[in-house]
């Protein structure tokens, strides 16, 4: 009896020692009865099926505490930023129960277990795909639509594979955080277009959204690994032609392609991103000023839709599926409550932090993309902003790359002229077939295509433009013709091609590269009496009251869906108001002796004095036409305290500033308050433009507080906190304030477009507002 009691005492003391060391419960009996299952992921560990609010501790291989978290209301817990390694366990603190050990992986793209790609995915319908860490993503597969079943298509239209499209299909993937997997989708027009083009479309919801498992974070590395797994799994399906896939998508679905393609999945054939960003900052913090119109609203929507599905939270389709008995969708909500605080991240990163910003900014990593690329963007994109042309020079990893830029709204990357080239690209590099094979179907379906894509009445788009590549009968001939195209195409006067605002350009020009070779910087110096000229004149200053509430925050109040901003992006009801006298300054050039084609960004260099330690500046460039009308062209923004520019040529993101492409550093350490009673030079980088200023027109520069010139961008948190400041702009030979524009050599073959015909470029009666002049 004594020996037995001693043995029991020894066991108890050993268990106590382990408990004091943080290893309590790490016994064979506790392990056998474990009620917590851990899953290792890329720099993460997670568990589900826990009691709400249960305390869970992550232990390393030595039994040391890494972190402790509480489970969400849905019974999920997630530990982020875990150092890769073996032997991690989760401990349920209530009863000291331990999980089996798990491995935390790196974010390297190579699969942990290639057998995960052996899943069987049906060629049609809603289903789930499992990623490398066990997370299930909701997907919907849409095989090519039979155009014969579409209303308005003439009977007897020839089809590439008989009466219907037959597998294997050329296949493309659309991947984002929107509700793409919605079973009765697709939820946007681009997937419908791809179906009409003969492609199967796989719509995928990112982790943490809709019915997909996992927790949401904005373009975290794990999302990129998910994309890799989706690509490799889909490509192995018997219904996928050539066992390679492409990617399509506009906006979020376009940006996600850049992130996915940087890892170069072996089965990725090509990408075609539309309406994308070059960096988070140029949309979220233009000039260092928070865009709490579109950008903050977008972040709020993503945060709301990433919540666990409910009657008023998450994506509505997920709640509908749960109510309909989809247990997988219900189970996949377990980690949605662990989503990153996206709005907190926005607020915490108001300056450039390389560790946070660089992985989120495509400009830093598109060099790693090696597949063919077709990219299209708009100079006046009301959502992502007109800054994506900065990406062109950074796509150094592939020689097969083509770019199209135009004036217009967010959806104009799908206008008929761009659509033709997009279709050609996907046919050649994903389907590996001549575009002619399906061109007749697309021509016949053009009215339906643009009713789906832009909400336009079918009568507005009767045909697609003639496309020489589509006239080539063989694949080799079409490929040769396409690859002979210049790298950069600019569509000018989009909306004027048919005179009534429909998405057709007035004309186009192509260039070998971007910035356009041979671009010259043309300066317009600010002068007294609101004039601009080739040289600065006598020393004067103009003063205004900076008030962000002097005009409405935005110049458009309608919806942005089909039939709204997108469907009628030229003839909507604008509210682009002239600034009240005293709330801004403007300068007008002499009438141009000959037309000037401007392609690129440019800058406004001004010598500024402010009554406050900080002030926000908005520059607006417009064209005053000979008929007395004024057309909006572009904006630029700058918070005066962020005025220091970067001249480091060795940093790919903070590239060396140039006269035509100034790059603020946006480092917190470079913030400089405005000095009292002293002028300092502030450079306002302009966003990109492609505009032909006609002979006889004058160029106008207006400087005000932010707001009043964008459809849905607004800036409520402008400096100073009181909302107003007295600002003076000096101009003299010693303080040469000026507008600098990038002028290229290109003829202008068309007359001045009708006022109101240009897409997303409002036109109004020109109103001259005198400046308040004083001595500097």
mmCIF file of N, CA, C and O in Angstrom, residues 507-545:
data_model
loop_
_atom_site.group_PDB
_atom_site.id
_atom_site.type_symbol
_atom_site.label_atom_id
_atom_site.label_comp_id
_atom_site.label_asym_id
_atom_site.label_seq_id
_atom_site.Cartn_x
_atom_site.Cartn_y
_atom_site.Cartn_z
ATOM 1 N N UNK A 507 -11.335 58.559 -81.111
ATOM 2 C CA UNK A 507 -10.217 58.016 -81.875
ATOM 3 C C UNK A 507 -9.265 57.355 -80.893
ATOM 4 O O UNK A 507 -9.465 57.432 -79.678
ATOM 5 N N UNK A 508 -8.254 56.696 -81.397
ATOM 6 C CA UNK A 508 -7.276 56.050 -80.525
ATOM 7 C C UNK A 508 -5.870 56.268 -81.052
ATOM 8 O O UNK A 508 -5.656 56.537 -82.231
ATOM 9 N N UNK A 509 -4.921 56.135 -80.128
ATOM 10 C CA UNK A 509 -3.508 56.216 -80.482
ATOM 11 C C UNK A 509 -2.769 55.123 -79.701
ATOM 12 O O UNK A 509 -3.127 54.814 -78.564
ATOM 13 N N UNK A 510 -1.739 54.558 -80.324
ATOM 14 C CA UNK A 510 -0.956 53.505 -79.671
ATOM 15 C C UNK A 510 0.484 53.958 -79.505
ATOM 16 O O UNK A 510 1.007 54.738 -80.313
ATOM 17 N N UNK A 511 1.116 53.437 -78.447
ATOM 18 C CA UNK A 511 2.477 53.821 -78.102
ATOM 19 C C UNK A 511 3.264 52.579 -77.709
ATOM 20 O O UNK A 511 2.692 51.579 -77.251
ATOM 21 N N UNK A 512 4.559 52.654 -77.840
ATOM 22 C CA UNK A 512 5.398 51.488 -77.552
ATOM 23 C C UNK A 512 5.595 51.236 -76.075
ATOM 24 O O UNK A 512 5.902 50.110 -75.668
ATOM 25 N N UNK A 513 5.388 52.261 -75.237
ATOM 26 C CA UNK A 513 5.656 52.093 -73.811
ATOM 27 C C UNK A 513 4.963 53.211 -73.051
ATOM 28 O O UNK A 513 4.334 54.103 -73.641
ATOM 29 N N UNK A 514 5.093 53.160 -71.731
ATOM 30 C CA UNK A 514 4.520 54.185 -70.869
ATOM 31 C C UNK A 514 5.449 54.397 -69.686
ATOM 32 O O UNK A 514 5.861 53.406 -69.071
ATOM 33 N N UNK A 515 5.798 55.666 -69.349
ATOM 34 C CA UNK A 515 5.409 56.896 -70.015
ATOM 35 C C UNK A 515 5.762 56.882 -71.508
ATOM 36 O O UNK A 515 6.721 56.217 -71.924
ATOM 37 N N UNK A 516 4.991 57.610 -72.280
ATOM 38 C CA UNK A 516 5.153 57.605 -73.731
ATOM 39 C C UNK A 516 6.538 58.144 -74.089
ATOM 40 O O UNK A 516 6.924 59.224 -73.636
ATOM 41 N N UNK A 517 7.320 57.388 -74.861
ATOM 42 C CA UNK A 517 8.641 57.877 -75.264
ATOM 43 C C UNK A 517 8.523 59.232 -75.975
ATOM 44 O O UNK A 517 7.614 59.450 -76.781
ATOM 45 N N UNK A 518 9.441 60.126 -75.653
ATOM 46 C CA UNK A 518 9.429 61.445 -76.267
ATOM 47 C C UNK A 518 8.527 62.448 -75.580
ATOM 48 O O UNK A 518 8.366 63.574 -76.068
ATOM 49 N N UNK A 519 7.930 62.088 -74.451
ATOM 50 C CA UNK A 519 7.069 63.016 -73.715
ATOM 51 C C UNK A 519 7.875 64.241 -73.274
ATOM 52 O O UNK A 519 9.013 64.115 -72.801
ATOM 53 N N UNK A 520 7.298 65.411 -73.442
ATOM 54 C CA UNK A 520 7.949 66.647 -73.001
ATOM 55 C C UNK A 520 7.119 67.309 -71.909
ATOM 56 O O UNK A 520 5.889 67.202 -71.894
ATOM 57 N N UNK A 521 7.792 67.973 -70.995
ATOM 58 C CA UNK A 521 7.121 68.679 -69.903
ATOM 59 C C UNK A 521 6.832 70.109 -70.348
ATOM 60 O O UNK A 521 7.750 70.871 -70.662
ATOM 61 N N UNK A 522 5.561 70.449 -70.381
ATOM 62 C CA UNK A 522 5.167 71.810 -70.767
ATOM 63 C C UNK A 522 4.680 72.544 -69.526
ATOM 64 O O UNK A 522 3.762 72.084 -68.854
ATOM 65 N N UNK A 523 5.306 73.672 -69.240
ATOM 66 C CA UNK A 523 4.984 74.426 -68.027
ATOM 67 C C UNK A 523 4.074 75.600 -68.343
ATOM 68 O O UNK A 523 4.253 76.312 -69.337
ATOM 69 N N UNK A 524 3.108 75.810 -67.469
ATOM 70 C CA UNK A 524 2.209 76.963 -67.521
ATOM 71 C C UNK A 524 2.373 77.688 -66.187
ATOM 72 O O UNK A 524 1.903 77.223 -65.146
ATOM 73 N N UNK A 525 3.057 78.841 -66.221
ATOM 74 C CA UNK A 525 3.385 79.544 -64.985
ATOM 75 C C UNK A 525 2.231 80.439 -64.546
ATOM 76 O O UNK A 525 1.590 81.108 -65.373
ATOM 77 N N UNK A 526 1.984 80.431 -63.229
ATOM 78 C CA UNK A 526 0.931 81.260 -62.668
ATOM 79 C C UNK A 526 1.347 82.721 -62.717
ATOM 80 O O UNK A 526 2.510 83.061 -62.427
ATOM 81 N N UNK A 527 0.390 83.580 -63.088
ATOM 82 C CA UNK A 527 0.664 85.005 -63.256
ATOM 83 C C UNK A 527 -0.438 85.822 -62.590
ATOM 84 O O UNK A 527 -1.474 85.275 -62.193
ATOM 85 N N UNK A 528 -0.230 87.119 -62.489
ATOM 86 C CA UNK A 528 -1.290 87.977 -61.932
ATOM 87 C C UNK A 528 -2.563 87.909 -62.769
ATOM 88 O O UNK A 528 -2.558 87.511 -63.934
ATOM 89 N N UNK A 529 -3.666 88.302 -62.134
ATOM 90 C CA UNK A 529 -4.983 88.407 -62.773
ATOM 91 C C UNK A 529 -5.496 87.052 -63.250
ATOM 92 O O UNK A 529 -6.249 86.962 -64.225
ATOM 93 N N UNK A 530 -5.070 85.972 -62.574
ATOM 94 C CA UNK A 530 -5.607 84.662 -62.911
ATOM 95 C C UNK A 530 -5.166 84.129 -64.256
ATOM 96 O O UNK A 530 -5.876 83.323 -64.865
ATOM 97 N N UNK A 531 -3.971 84.540 -64.680
ATOM 98 C CA UNK A 531 -3.482 84.084 -65.974
ATOM 99 C C UNK A 531 -2.368 83.055 -65.793
ATOM 100 O O UNK A 531 -1.758 82.941 -64.731
ATOM 101 N N UNK A 532 -2.100 82.286 -66.848
ATOM 102 C CA UNK A 532 -0.934 81.395 -66.923
ATOM 103 C C UNK A 532 -0.201 81.688 -68.221
ATOM 104 O O UNK A 532 -0.815 82.020 -69.245
ATOM 105 N N UNK A 533 1.133 81.533 -68.180
ATOM 106 C CA UNK A 533 1.915 81.796 -69.374
ATOM 107 C C UNK A 533 3.189 80.988 -69.397
ATOM 108 O O UNK A 533 3.487 80.203 -68.481
ATOM 109 N N UNK A 534 3.992 81.215 -70.434
ATOM 110 C CA UNK A 534 5.210 80.436 -70.640
ATOM 111 C C UNK A 534 6.318 80.808 -69.661
ATOM 112 O O UNK A 534 7.240 80.026 -69.435
ATOM 113 N N UNK A 535 6.244 82.001 -69.058
ATOM 114 C CA UNK A 535 7.258 82.451 -68.105
ATOM 115 C C UNK A 535 6.576 83.120 -66.916
ATOM 116 O O UNK A 535 5.489 83.699 -67.056
ATOM 117 N N UNK A 536 7.211 83.070 -65.721
ATOM 118 C CA UNK A 536 6.645 83.794 -64.576
ATOM 119 C C UNK A 536 6.853 85.296 -64.754
ATOM 120 O O UNK A 536 7.812 85.735 -65.411
ATOM 121 N N UNK A 537 5.946 86.097 -64.152
ATOM 122 C CA UNK A 537 6.047 87.545 -64.258
ATOM 123 C C UNK A 537 6.296 88.156 -62.882
ATOM 124 O O UNK A 537 6.935 87.544 -62.028
ATOM 125 N N UNK A 538 5.754 89.322 -62.644
ATOM 126 C CA UNK A 538 6.020 90.064 -61.408
ATOM 127 C C UNK A 538 5.514 89.322 -60.188
ATOM 128 O O UNK A 538 4.625 88.484 -60.260
ATOM 129 N N UNK A 539 6.093 89.680 -59.053
ATOM 130 C CA UNK A 539 5.789 89.003 -57.807
ATOM 131 C C UNK A 539 4.408 89.413 -57.307
ATOM 132 O O UNK A 539 4.154 90.588 -57.018
ATOM 133 N N UNK A 540 3.515 88.439 -57.223
ATOM 134 C CA UNK A 540 2.181 88.656 -56.686
ATOM 135 C C UNK A 540 1.766 87.418 -55.886
ATOM 136 O O UNK A 540 2.429 86.376 -55.918
ATOM 137 N N UNK A 541 0.670 87.530 -55.162
ATOM 138 C CA UNK A 541 0.100 86.400 -54.439
ATOM 139 C C UNK A 541 -1.416 86.468 -54.532
ATOM 140 O O UNK A 541 -1.997 87.551 -54.690
ATOM 141 N N UNK A 542 -2.047 85.310 -54.468
ATOM 142 C CA UNK A 542 -3.501 85.225 -54.469
ATOM 143 C C UNK A 542 -3.912 84.459 -53.207
ATOM 144 O O UNK A 542 -3.303 83.441 -52.857
ATOM 145 N N UNK A 543 -4.951 84.946 -52.558
ATOM 146 C CA UNK A 543 -5.352 84.397 -51.257
ATOM 147 C C UNK A 543 -6.773 83.860 -51.320
ATOM 148 O O UNK A 543 -7.639 84.432 -51.998
ATOM 149 N N UNK A 544 -6.995 82.744 -50.628
ATOM 150 C CA UNK A 544 -8.353 82.194 -50.558
ATOM 151 C C UNK A 544 -8.581 81.554 -49.194
ATOM 152 O O UNK A 544 -7.635 81.280 -48.444
ATOM 153 N N UNK A 545 -9.834 81.344 -48.890
ATOM 154 C CA UNK A 545 -10.218 80.642 -47.674
ATOM 155 C C UNK A 545 -10.421 79.174 -48.017
ATOM 156 O O UNK A 545 -11.264 78.838 -48.865
#
